[in-house]
Amino acid sequence: RGLVVVPSRELAIQVLRQAEALCEGTGVRAAQMIGGANPNRQVQDLRKKKPHIIVGTPGRLAELAVDAGRLKLSGVRHCV
């Protein structure tokens, strides 16, 4: 699994769109974890999609991984 950490929501959305376009037809899935969106919905999206790539902002990633313990980072092999 890959993790892409970006400084803003807008950039996260752009990176996610590009990742989805590049991975189209390959079976590789991507999801975003950004502030300003419902965190419960994002966790549901993680469980449903089982993404290979997660694009997120530092605050939301920390909130879900450290504070809530709902995002497991042990499977991350690549971080950008």
PDB file of N, CA, C and O in Angstrom:
ATOM      1  N   ARG A   1       0.848  -1.178   0.000  1.00  0.00           N
ATOM      2  CA  ARG A   1       0.000   0.000   0.000  1.00  0.00           C
ATOM      3  C   ARG A   1       0.890   1.237   0.000  1.00  0.00           C
ATOM      4  O   ARG A   1       1.924   1.261   0.629  1.00  0.00           O
ATOM      5  N   GLY A   2       0.438   2.270  -0.688  1.00  0.00           N
ATOM      6  CA  GLY A   2       1.174   3.521  -0.764  1.00  0.00           C
ATOM      7  C   GLY A   2       0.423   4.644  -0.067  1.00  0.00           C
ATOM      8  O   GLY A   2      -0.805   4.667  -0.041  1.00  0.00           O
ATOM      9  N   LEU A   3       1.168   5.562   0.498  1.00  0.00           N
ATOM     10  CA  LEU A   3       0.590   6.712   1.192  1.00  0.00           C
ATOM     11  C   LEU A   3       1.184   7.973   0.592  1.00  0.00           C
ATOM     12  O   LEU A   3       2.407   8.113   0.519  1.00  0.00           O
ATOM     13  N   VAL A   4       0.310   8.876   0.160  1.00  0.00           N
ATOM     14  CA  VAL A   4       0.744  10.159  -0.394  1.00  0.00           C
ATOM     15  C   VAL A   4       0.237  11.241   0.549  1.00  0.00           C
ATOM     16  O   VAL A   4      -0.972  11.401   0.726  1.00  0.00           O
ATOM     17  N   VAL A   5       1.153  11.962   1.182  1.00  0.00           N
ATOM     18  CA  VAL A   5       0.799  13.018   2.131  1.00  0.00           C
ATOM     19  C   VAL A   5       0.968  14.354   1.419  1.00  0.00           C
ATOM     20  O   VAL A   5       2.038  14.651   0.888  1.00  0.00           O
ATOM     21  N   VAL A   6      -0.105  15.136   1.404  1.00  0.00           N
ATOM     22  CA  VAL A   6      -0.086  16.434   0.718  1.00  0.00           C
ATOM     23  C   VAL A   6      -0.536  17.523   1.694  1.00  0.00           C
ATOM     24  O   VAL A   6      -1.285  17.245   2.624  1.00  0.00           O
ATOM     25  N   PRO A   7      -0.088  18.768   1.487  1.00  0.00           N
ATOM     26  CA  PRO A   7      -0.354  19.818   2.468  1.00  0.00           C
ATOM     27  C   PRO A   7      -1.757  20.426   2.454  1.00  0.00           C
ATOM     28  O   PRO A   7      -2.136  21.099   3.408  1.00  0.00           O
ATOM     29  N   SER A   8      -2.531  20.199   1.388  1.00  0.00           N
ATOM     30  CA  SER A   8      -3.845  20.853   1.339  1.00  0.00           C
ATOM     31  C   SER A   8      -4.902  19.934   0.741  1.00  0.00           C
ATOM     32  O   SER A   8      -4.591  18.980   0.011  1.00  0.00           O
ATOM     33  N   ARG A   9      -6.149  20.239   1.068  1.00  0.00           N
ATOM     34  CA  ARG A   9      -7.274  19.467   0.526  1.00  0.00           C
ATOM     35  C   ARG A   9      -7.318  19.547  -0.986  1.00  0.00           C
ATOM     36  O   ARG A   9      -7.560  18.552  -1.666  1.00  0.00           O
ATOM     37  N   GLU A  10      -7.108  20.752  -1.514  1.00  0.00           N
ATOM     38  CA  GLU A  10      -7.187  20.951  -2.959  1.00  0.00           C
ATOM     39  C   GLU A  10      -6.156  20.093  -3.694  1.00  0.00           C
ATOM     40  O   GLU A  10      -6.468  19.464  -4.703  1.00  0.00           O
ATOM     41  N   LEU A  11      -4.942  20.059  -3.168  1.00  0.00           N
ATOM     42  CA  LEU A  11      -3.897  19.249  -3.787  1.00  0.00           C
ATOM     43  C   LEU A  11      -4.222  17.760  -3.650  1.00  0.00           C
ATOM     44  O   LEU A  11      -3.975  16.985  -4.572  1.00  0.00           O
ATOM     45  N   ALA A  12      -4.777  17.367  -2.526  1.00  0.00           N
ATOM     46  CA  ALA A  12      -5.160  15.960  -2.328  1.00  0.00           C
ATOM     47  C   ALA A  12      -6.183  15.531  -3.367  1.00  0.00           C
ATOM     48  O   ALA A  12      -6.095  14.435  -3.934  1.00  0.00           O
ATOM     49  N   ILE A  13      -7.136  16.392  -3.640  1.00  0.00           N
ATOM     50  CA  ILE A  13      -8.165  16.083  -4.639  1.00  0.00           C
ATOM     51  C   ILE A  13      -7.535  15.951  -6.019  1.00  0.00           C
ATOM     52  O   ILE A  13      -7.846  15.021  -6.776  1.00  0.00           O
ATOM     53  N   GLN A  14      -6.627  16.843  -6.351  1.00  0.00           N
ATOM     54  CA  GLN A  14      -5.951  16.778  -7.656  1.00  0.00           C
ATOM     55  C   GLN A  14      -5.105  15.512  -7.785  1.00  0.00           C
ATOM     56  O   GLN A  14      -5.133  14.834  -8.813  1.00  0.00           O
ATOM     57  N   VAL A  15      -4.368  15.184  -6.737  1.00  0.00           N
ATOM     58  CA  VAL A  15      -3.517  13.994  -6.760  1.00  0.00           C
ATOM     59  C   VAL A  15      -4.374  12.734  -6.868  1.00  0.00           C
ATOM     60  O   VAL A  15      -4.053  11.817  -7.634  1.00  0.00           O
ATOM     61  N   LEU A  16      -5.483  12.695  -6.137  1.00  0.00           N
ATOM     62  CA  LEU A  16      -6.375  11.542  -6.214  1.00  0.00           C
ATOM     63  C   LEU A  16      -6.916  11.368  -7.628  1.00  0.00           C
ATOM     64  O   LEU A  16      -6.927  10.253  -8.160  1.00  0.00           O
ATOM     65  N   ARG A  17      -7.351  12.455  -8.243  1.00  0.00           N
ATOM     66  CA  ARG A  17      -7.883  12.370  -9.617  1.00  0.00           C
ATOM     67  C   ARG A  17      -6.838  11.828 -10.586  1.00  0.00           C
ATOM     68  O   ARG A  17      -7.135  10.999 -11.441  1.00  0.00           O
ATOM     69  N   GLN A  18      -5.611  12.296 -10.452  1.00  0.00           N
ATOM     70  CA  GLN A  18      -4.537  11.825 -11.329  1.00  0.00           C
ATOM     71  C   GLN A  18      -4.219  10.355 -11.055  1.00  0.00           C
ATOM     72  O   GLN A  18      -3.991   9.582 -11.991  1.00  0.00           O
ATOM     73  N   ALA A  19      -4.187   9.967  -9.797  1.00  0.00           N
ATOM     74  CA  ALA A  19      -3.914   8.567  -9.450  1.00  0.00           C
ATOM     75  C   ALA A  19      -4.994   7.661 -10.024  1.00  0.00           C
ATOM     76  O   ALA A  19      -4.692   6.603 -10.585  1.00  0.00           O
ATOM     77  N   GLU A  20      -6.253   8.074  -9.898  1.00  0.00           N
ATOM     78  CA  GLU A  20      -7.353   7.280 -10.443  1.00  0.00           C
ATOM     79  C   GLU A  20      -7.255   7.171 -11.959  1.00  0.00           C
ATOM     80  O   GLU A  20      -7.483   6.100 -12.522  1.00  0.00           O
ATOM     81  N   ALA A  21      -6.892   8.264 -12.610  1.00  0.00           N
ATOM     82  CA  ALA A  21      -6.751   8.246 -14.066  1.00  0.00           C
ATOM     83  C   ALA A  21      -5.601   7.334 -14.491  1.00  0.00           C
ATOM     84  O   ALA A  21      -5.734   6.556 -15.448  1.00  0.00           O
ATOM     85  N   LEU A  22      -4.481   7.413 -13.803  1.00  0.00           N
ATOM     86  CA  LEU A  22      -3.322   6.585 -14.143  1.00  0.00           C
ATOM     87  C   LEU A  22      -3.564   5.106 -13.869  1.00  0.00           C
ATOM     88  O   LEU A  22      -3.017   4.245 -14.563  1.00  0.00           O
ATOM     89  N   CYS A  23      -4.364   4.806 -12.865  1.00  0.00           N
ATOM     90  CA  CYS A  23      -4.597   3.418 -12.460  1.00  0.00           C
ATOM     91  C   CYS A  23      -5.834   2.800 -13.113  1.00  0.00           C
ATOM     92  O   CYS A  23      -6.126   1.629 -12.863  1.00  0.00           O
ATOM     93  N   GLU A  24      -6.533   3.563 -13.920  1.00  0.00           N
ATOM     94  CA  GLU A  24      -7.755   3.068 -14.540  1.00  0.00           C
ATOM     95  C   GLU A  24      -7.477   1.789 -15.333  1.00  0.00           C
ATOM     96  O   GLU A  24      -6.533   1.716 -16.112  1.00  0.00           O
ATOM     97  N   GLY A  25      -8.286   0.782 -15.076  1.00  0.00           N
ATOM     98  CA  GLY A  25      -8.152  -0.480 -15.785  1.00  0.00           C
ATOM     99  C   GLY A  25      -7.093  -1.413 -15.235  1.00  0.00           C
ATOM    100  O   GLY A  25      -6.912  -2.513 -15.755  1.00  0.00           O
ATOM    101  N   THR A  26      -6.392  -1.014 -14.181  1.00  0.00           N
ATOM    102  CA  THR A  26      -5.324  -1.851 -13.622  1.00  0.00           C
ATOM    103  C   THR A  26      -5.767  -2.623 -12.381  1.00  0.00           C
ATOM    104  O   THR A  26      -5.061  -3.522 -11.943  1.00  0.00           O
ATOM    105  N   GLY A  27      -6.894  -2.225 -11.805  1.00  0.00           N
ATOM    106  CA  GLY A  27      -7.340  -2.847 -10.559  1.00  0.00           C
ATOM    107  C   GLY A  27      -6.782  -2.174  -9.327  1.00  0.00           C
ATOM    108  O   GLY A  27      -7.128  -2.541  -8.205  1.00  0.00           O
ATOM    109  N   VAL A  28      -5.901  -1.188  -9.514  1.00  0.00           N
ATOM    110  CA  VAL A  28      -5.353  -0.443  -8.383  1.00  0.00           C
ATOM    111  C   VAL A  28      -6.372   0.619  -7.978  1.00  0.00           C
ATOM    112  O   VAL A  28      -6.858   1.374  -8.813  1.00  0.00           O
ATOM    113  N   ARG A  29      -6.696   0.651  -6.697  1.00  0.00           N
ATOM    114  CA  ARG A  29      -7.701   1.579  -6.189  1.00  0.00           C
ATOM    115  C   ARG A  29      -7.058   2.642  -5.308  1.00  0.00           C
ATOM    116  O   ARG A  29      -6.069   2.371  -4.626  1.00  0.00           O
ATOM    117  N   ALA A  30      -7.662   3.829  -5.299  1.00  0.00           N
ATOM    118  CA  ALA A  30      -7.159   4.943  -4.493  1.00  0.00           C
ATOM    119  C   ALA A  30      -8.307   5.558  -3.696  1.00  0.00           C
ATOM    120  O   ALA A  30      -9.465   5.501  -4.108  1.00  0.00           O
ATOM    121  N   ALA A  31      -7.963   6.139  -2.552  1.00  0.00           N
ATOM    122  CA  ALA A  31      -8.945   6.823  -1.710  1.00  0.00           C
ATOM    123  C   ALA A  31      -8.273   8.028  -1.081  1.00  0.00           C
ATOM    124  O   ALA A  31      -7.051   8.107  -0.989  1.00  0.00           O
ATOM    125  N   GLN A  32      -9.101   8.979  -0.635  1.00  0.00           N
ATOM    126  CA  GLN A  32      -8.558  10.182  -0.006  1.00  0.00           C
ATOM    127  C   GLN A  32      -9.014  10.299   1.435  1.00  0.00           C
ATOM    128  O   GLN A  32     -10.110   9.887   1.792  1.00  0.00           O
ATOM    129  N   MET A  33      -8.149  10.875   2.258  1.00  0.00           N
ATOM    130  CA  MET A  33      -8.412  11.154   3.661  1.00  0.00           C
ATOM    131  C   MET A  33      -8.064  12.619   3.885  1.00  0.00           C
ATOM    132  O   MET A  33      -6.878  12.956   4.021  1.00  0.00           O
ATOM    133  N   ILE A  34      -9.077  13.483   3.846  1.00  0.00           N
ATOM    134  CA  ILE A  34      -8.820  14.913   3.950  1.00  0.00           C
ATOM    135  C   ILE A  34      -9.717  15.551   4.998  1.00  0.00           C
ATOM    136  O   ILE A  34     -10.824  15.078   5.250  1.00  0.00           O
ATOM    137  N   GLY A  35      -9.227  16.621   5.591  1.00  0.00           N
ATOM    138  CA  GLY A  35     -10.022  17.381   6.532  1.00  0.00           C
ATOM    139  C   GLY A  35     -11.170  18.073   5.813  1.00  0.00           C
ATOM    140  O   GLY A  35     -11.125  18.290   4.609  1.00  0.00           O
ATOM    141  N   GLY A  36     -12.211  18.373   6.556  1.00  0.00           N
ATOM    142  CA  GLY A  36     -13.367  19.037   5.976  1.00  0.00           C
ATOM    143  C   GLY A  36     -14.388  18.063   5.425  1.00  0.00           C
ATOM    144  O   GLY A  36     -15.476  18.453   5.017  1.00  0.00           O
ATOM    145  N   ALA A  37     -14.047  16.787   5.403  1.00  0.00           N
ATOM    146  CA  ALA A  37     -14.977  15.751   4.960  1.00  0.00           C
ATOM    147  C   ALA A  37     -15.306  14.873   6.176  1.00  0.00           C
ATOM    148  O   ALA A  37     -14.555  14.839   7.149  1.00  0.00           O
ATOM    149  N   ASN A  38     -16.394  14.161   6.094  1.00  0.00           N
ATOM    150  CA  ASN A  38     -16.835  13.316   7.190  1.00  0.00           C
ATOM    151  C   ASN A  38     -15.842  12.170   7.409  1.00  0.00           C
ATOM    152  O   ASN A  38     -15.678  11.321   6.530  1.00  0.00           O
ATOM    153  N   PRO A  39     -15.185  12.111   8.569  1.00  0.00           N
ATOM    154  CA  PRO A  39     -14.199  11.054   8.803  1.00  0.00           C
ATOM    155  C   PRO A  39     -14.815   9.656   8.835  1.00  0.00           C
ATOM    156  O   PRO A  39     -14.192   8.691   8.405  1.00  0.00           O
ATOM    157  N   ASN A  40     -16.048   9.530   9.328  1.00  0.00           N
ATOM    158  CA  ASN A  40     -16.711   8.224   9.346  1.00  0.00           C
ATOM    159  C   ASN A  40     -16.934   7.711   7.929  1.00  0.00           C
ATOM    160  O   ASN A  40     -16.747   6.530   7.651  1.00  0.00           O
ATOM    161  N   ARG A  41     -17.314   8.605   7.058  1.00  0.00           N
ATOM    162  CA  ARG A  41     -17.526   8.233   5.657  1.00  0.00           C
ATOM    163  C   ARG A  41     -16.200   7.820   5.004  1.00  0.00           C
ATOM    164  O   ARG A  41     -16.158   6.890   4.208  1.00  0.00           O
ATOM    165  N   GLN A  42     -15.129   8.499   5.353  1.00  0.00           N
ATOM    166  CA  GLN A  42     -13.824   8.169   4.796  1.00  0.00           C
ATOM    167  C   GLN A  42     -13.364   6.794   5.274  1.00  0.00           C
ATOM    168  O   GLN A  42     -12.805   6.017   4.500  1.00  0.00           O
ATOM    169  N   VAL A  43     -13.618   6.467   6.539  1.00  0.00           N
ATOM    170  CA  VAL A  43     -13.256   5.145   7.063  1.00  0.00           C
ATOM    171  C   VAL A  43     -14.093   4.068   6.380  1.00  0.00           C
ATOM    172  O   VAL A  43     -13.582   3.005   6.019  1.00  0.00           O
ATOM    173  N   GLN A  44     -15.380   4.340   6.166  1.00  0.00           N
ATOM    174  CA  GLN A  44     -16.233   3.390   5.439  1.00  0.00           C
ATOM    175  C   GLN A  44     -15.712   3.176   4.028  1.00  0.00           C
ATOM    176  O   GLN A  44     -15.702   2.046   3.523  1.00  0.00           O
ATOM    177  N   ASP A  45     -15.255   4.251   3.400  1.00  0.00           N
ATOM    178  CA  ASP A  45     -14.695   4.176   2.052  1.00  0.00           C
ATOM    179  C   ASP A  45     -13.443   3.292   2.047  1.00  0.00           C
ATOM    180  O   ASP A  45     -13.238   2.497   1.129  1.00  0.00           O
ATOM    181  N   LEU A  46     -12.621   3.420   3.085  1.00  0.00           N
ATOM    182  CA  LEU A  46     -11.422   2.577   3.210  1.00  0.00           C
ATOM    183  C   LEU A  46     -11.792   1.102   3.288  1.00  0.00           C
ATOM    184  O   LEU A  46     -11.193   0.263   2.618  1.00  0.00           O
ATOM    185  N   ARG A  47     -12.761   0.810   4.112  1.00  0.00           N
ATOM    186  CA  ARG A  47     -13.172  -0.583   4.291  1.00  0.00           C
ATOM    187  C   ARG A  47     -13.832  -1.151   3.041  1.00  0.00           C
ATOM    188  O   ARG A  47     -13.642  -2.322   2.714  1.00  0.00           O
ATOM    189  N   LYS A  48     -14.593  -0.330   2.365  1.00  0.00           N
ATOM    190  CA  LYS A  48     -15.309  -0.778   1.162  1.00  0.00           C
ATOM    191  C   LYS A  48     -14.369  -0.936  -0.034  1.00  0.00           C
ATOM    192  O   LYS A  48     -14.374  -1.963  -0.705  1.00  0.00           O
ATOM    193  N   LYS A  49     -13.555   0.083  -0.295  1.00  0.00           N
ATOM    194  CA  LYS A  49     -12.678   0.086  -1.470  1.00  0.00           C
ATOM    195  C   LYS A  49     -11.414  -0.744  -1.293  1.00  0.00           C
ATOM    196  O   LYS A  49     -10.866  -1.256  -2.252  1.00  0.00           O
ATOM    197  N   LYS A  50     -10.911  -0.819  -0.041  1.00  0.00           N
ATOM    198  CA  LYS A  50      -9.617  -1.443   0.231  1.00  0.00           C
ATOM    199  C   LYS A  50      -8.558  -0.897  -0.741  1.00  0.00           C
ATOM    200  O   LYS A  50      -8.006  -1.629  -1.556  1.00  0.00           O
ATOM    201  N   PRO A  51      -8.296   0.415  -0.643  1.00  0.00           N
ATOM    202  CA  PRO A  51      -7.409   1.063  -1.617  1.00  0.00           C
ATOM    203  C   PRO A  51      -5.953   0.643  -1.487  1.00  0.00           C
ATOM    204  O   PRO A  51      -5.482   0.297  -0.407  1.00  0.00           O
ATOM    205  N   HIS A  52      -5.277   0.675  -2.616  1.00  0.00           N
ATOM    206  CA  HIS A  52      -3.843   0.422  -2.649  1.00  0.00           C
ATOM    207  C   HIS A  52      -3.069   1.721  -2.381  1.00  0.00           C
ATOM    208  O   HIS A  52      -1.936   1.682  -1.925  1.00  0.00           O
ATOM    209  N   ILE A  53      -3.698   2.848  -2.705  1.00  0.00           N
ATOM    210  CA  ILE A  53      -3.078   4.165  -2.535  1.00  0.00           C
ATOM    211  C   ILE A  53      -4.012   5.036  -1.705  1.00  0.00           C
ATOM    212  O   ILE A  53      -5.200   5.145  -2.011  1.00  0.00           O
ATOM    213  N   ILE A  54      -3.462   5.661  -0.677  1.00  0.00           N
ATOM    214  CA  ILE A  54      -4.226   6.611   0.130  1.00  0.00           C
ATOM    215  C   ILE A  54      -3.579   7.972  -0.024  1.00  0.00           C
ATOM    216  O   ILE A  54      -2.370   8.118   0.170  1.00  0.00           O
ATOM    217  N   VAL A  55      -4.389   8.959  -0.384  1.00  0.00           N
ATOM    218  CA  VAL A  55      -3.935  10.336  -0.520  1.00  0.00           C
ATOM    219  C   VAL A  55      -4.580  11.118   0.625  1.00  0.00           C
ATOM    220  O   VAL A  55      -5.794  11.059   0.798  1.00  0.00           O
ATOM    221  N   GLY A  56      -3.764  11.815   1.415  1.00  0.00           N
ATOM    222  CA  GLY A  56      -4.365  12.518   2.535  1.00  0.00           C
ATOM    223  C   GLY A  56      -3.561  13.688   3.041  1.00  0.00           C
ATOM    224  O   GLY A  56      -2.389  13.859   2.715  1.00  0.00           O
ATOM    225  N   THR A  57      -4.236  14.486   3.847  1.00  0.00           N
ATOM    226  CA  THR A  57      -3.590  15.626   4.498  1.00  0.00           C
ATOM    227  C   THR A  57      -3.053  15.157   5.858  1.00  0.00           C
ATOM    228  O   THR A  57      -3.604  14.236   6.469  1.00  0.00           O
ATOM    229  N   PRO A  58      -1.980  15.785   6.327  1.00  0.00           N
ATOM    230  CA  PRO A  58      -1.353  15.326   7.580  1.00  0.00           C
ATOM    231  C   PRO A  58      -2.303  15.294   8.772  1.00  0.00           C
ATOM    232  O   PRO A  58      -2.292  14.336   9.546  1.00  0.00           O
ATOM    233  N   GLY A  59      -3.130  16.312   8.911  1.00  0.00           N
ATOM    234  CA  GLY A  59      -4.040  16.375  10.053  1.00  0.00           C
ATOM    235  C   GLY A  59      -5.035  15.235  10.068  1.00  0.00           C
ATOM    236  O   GLY A  59      -5.254  14.593  11.104  1.00  0.00           O
ATOM    237  N   ARG A  60      -5.657  14.954   8.924  1.00  0.00           N
ATOM    238  CA  ARG A  60      -6.655  13.886   8.877  1.00  0.00           C
ATOM    239  C   ARG A  60      -6.000  12.510   9.017  1.00  0.00           C
ATOM    240  O   ARG A  60      -6.530  11.629   9.685  1.00  0.00           O
ATOM    241  N   LEU A  61      -4.841  12.330   8.409  1.00  0.00           N
ATOM    242  CA  LEU A  61      -4.144  11.053   8.547  1.00  0.00           C
ATOM    243  C   LEU A  61      -3.775  10.803  10.004  1.00  0.00           C
ATOM    244  O   LEU A  61      -3.958   9.699  10.518  1.00  0.00           O
ATOM    245  N   ALA A  62      -3.278  11.837  10.685  1.00  0.00           N
ATOM    246  CA  ALA A  62      -2.925  11.702  12.100  1.00  0.00           C
ATOM    247  C   ALA A  62      -4.169  11.432  12.941  1.00  0.00           C
ATOM    248  O   ALA A  62      -4.147  10.592  13.845  1.00  0.00           O
ATOM    249  N   GLU A  63      -5.250  12.135  12.640  1.00  0.00           N
ATOM    250  CA  GLU A  63      -6.503  11.943  13.383  1.00  0.00           C
ATOM    251  C   GLU A  63      -6.979  10.498  13.273  1.00  0.00           C
ATOM    252  O   GLU A  63      -7.342   9.875  14.272  1.00  0.00           O
ATOM    253  N   LEU A  64      -6.977   9.951  12.059  1.00  0.00           N
ATOM    254  CA  LEU A  64      -7.491   8.599  11.860  1.00  0.00           C
ATOM    255  C   LEU A  64      -6.513   7.518  12.315  1.00  0.00           C
ATOM    256  O   LEU A  64      -6.930   6.477  12.807  1.00  0.00           O
ATOM    257  N   ALA A  65      -5.221   7.765  12.152  1.00  0.00           N
ATOM    258  CA  ALA A  65      -4.236   6.736  12.494  1.00  0.00           C
ATOM    259  C   ALA A  65      -3.841   6.767  13.967  1.00  0.00           C
ATOM    260  O   ALA A  65      -3.781   5.727  14.616  1.00  0.00           O
ATOM    261  N   VAL A  66      -3.568   7.943  14.498  1.00  0.00           N
ATOM    262  CA  VAL A  66      -3.044   8.049  15.857  1.00  0.00           C
ATOM    263  C   VAL A  66      -4.172   8.242  16.870  1.00  0.00           C
ATOM    264  O   VAL A  66      -4.306   7.465  17.818  1.00  0.00           O
ATOM    265  N   ASP A  67      -4.989   9.260  16.665  1.00  0.00           N
ATOM    266  CA  ASP A  67      -6.011   9.604  17.650  1.00  0.00           C
ATOM    267  C   ASP A  67      -7.126   8.563  17.732  1.00  0.00           C
ATOM    268  O   ASP A  67      -7.493   8.126  18.811  1.00  0.00           O
ATOM    269  N   ALA A  68      -7.660   8.173  16.573  1.00  0.00           N
ATOM    270  CA  ALA A  68      -8.801   7.256  16.563  1.00  0.00           C
ATOM    271  C   ALA A  68      -8.394   5.803  16.368  1.00  0.00           C
ATOM    272  O   ALA A  68      -9.175   4.900  16.645  1.00  0.00           O
ATOM    273  N   GLY A  69      -7.192   5.567  15.872  1.00  0.00           N
ATOM    274  CA  GLY A  69      -6.741   4.208  15.630  1.00  0.00           C
ATOM    275  C   GLY A  69      -7.529   3.484  14.552  1.00  0.00           C
ATOM    276  O   GLY A  69      -7.593   2.262  14.527  1.00  0.00           O
ATOM    277  N   ARG A  70      -8.124   4.230  13.642  1.00  0.00           N
ATOM    278  CA  ARG A  70      -8.994   3.634  12.617  1.00  0.00           C
ATOM    279  C   ARG A  70      -8.294   3.451  11.270  1.00  0.00           C
ATOM    280  O   ARG A  70      -8.864   2.873  10.360  1.00  0.00           O
ATOM    281  N   LEU A  71      -7.074   3.931  11.172  1.00  0.00           N
ATOM    282  CA  LEU A  71      -6.288   3.777   9.944  1.00  0.00           C
ATOM    283  C   LEU A  71      -4.987   3.084  10.326  1.00  0.00           C
ATOM    284  O   LEU A  71      -4.194   3.621  11.082  1.00  0.00           O
ATOM    285  N   LYS A  72      -4.800   1.885   9.806  1.00  0.00           N
ATOM    286  CA  LYS A  72      -3.596   1.110  10.113  1.00  0.00           C
ATOM    287  C   LYS A  72      -2.516   1.439   9.091  1.00  0.00           C
ATOM    288  O   LYS A  72      -2.716   1.281   7.890  1.00  0.00           O
ATOM    289  N   LEU A  73      -1.375   1.906   9.560  1.00  0.00           N
ATOM    290  CA  LEU A  73      -0.283   2.284   8.671  1.00  0.00           C
ATOM    291  C   LEU A  73       0.785   1.197   8.562  1.00  0.00           C
ATOM    292  O   LEU A  73       1.767   1.362   7.843  1.00  0.00           O
ATOM    293  N   SER A  74       0.578   0.084   9.235  1.00  0.00           N
ATOM    294  CA  SER A  74       1.593  -0.970   9.233  1.00  0.00           C
ATOM    295  C   SER A  74       1.780  -1.586   7.839  1.00  0.00           C
ATOM    296  O   SER A  74       2.852  -2.118   7.548  1.00  0.00           O
ATOM    297  N   GLY A  75       0.761  -1.515   6.993  1.00  0.00           N
ATOM    298  CA  GLY A  75       0.859  -2.083   5.656  1.00  0.00           C
ATOM    299  C   GLY A  75       1.432  -1.143   4.617  1.00  0.00           C
ATOM    300  O   GLY A  75       1.593  -1.511   3.450  1.00  0.00           O
ATOM    301  N   VAL A  76       1.777   0.085   5.012  1.00  0.00           N
ATOM    302  CA  VAL A  76       2.301   1.052   4.068  1.00  0.00           C
ATOM    303  C   VAL A  76       3.731   0.694   3.720  1.00  0.00           C
ATOM    304  O   VAL A  76       4.589   0.545   4.579  1.00  0.00           O
ATOM    305  N   ARG A  77       3.984   0.552   2.410  1.00  0.00           N
ATOM    306  CA  ARG A  77       5.322   0.211   1.949  1.00  0.00           C
ATOM    307  C   ARG A  77       6.018   1.405   1.293  1.00  0.00           C
ATOM    308  O   ARG A  77       7.231   1.442   1.210  1.00  0.00           O
ATOM    309  N   HIS A  78       5.229   2.338   0.796  1.00  0.00           N
ATOM    310  CA  HIS A  78       5.771   3.511   0.118  1.00  0.00           C
ATOM    311  C   HIS A  78       5.057   4.755   0.624  1.00  0.00           C
ATOM    312  O   HIS A  78       3.840   4.790   0.691  1.00  0.00           O
ATOM    313  N   CYS A  79       5.835   5.781   0.941  1.00  0.00           N
ATOM    314  CA  CYS A  79       5.268   7.039   1.420  1.00  0.00           C
ATOM    315  C   CYS A  79       5.913   8.185   0.640  1.00  0.00           C
ATOM    316  O   CYS A  79       7.125   8.265   0.527  1.00  0.00           O
ATOM    317  N   VAL A  80       5.061   9.049   0.119  1.00  0.00           N
ATOM    318  CA  VAL A  80       5.521  10.209  -0.642  1.00  0.00           C
ATOM    319  C   VAL A  80       4.953  11.446   0.013  1.00  0.00           C
ATOM    320  O   VAL A  80       3.801  11.504   0.353  1.00  0.00           O
TER     321      VAL A  80
END
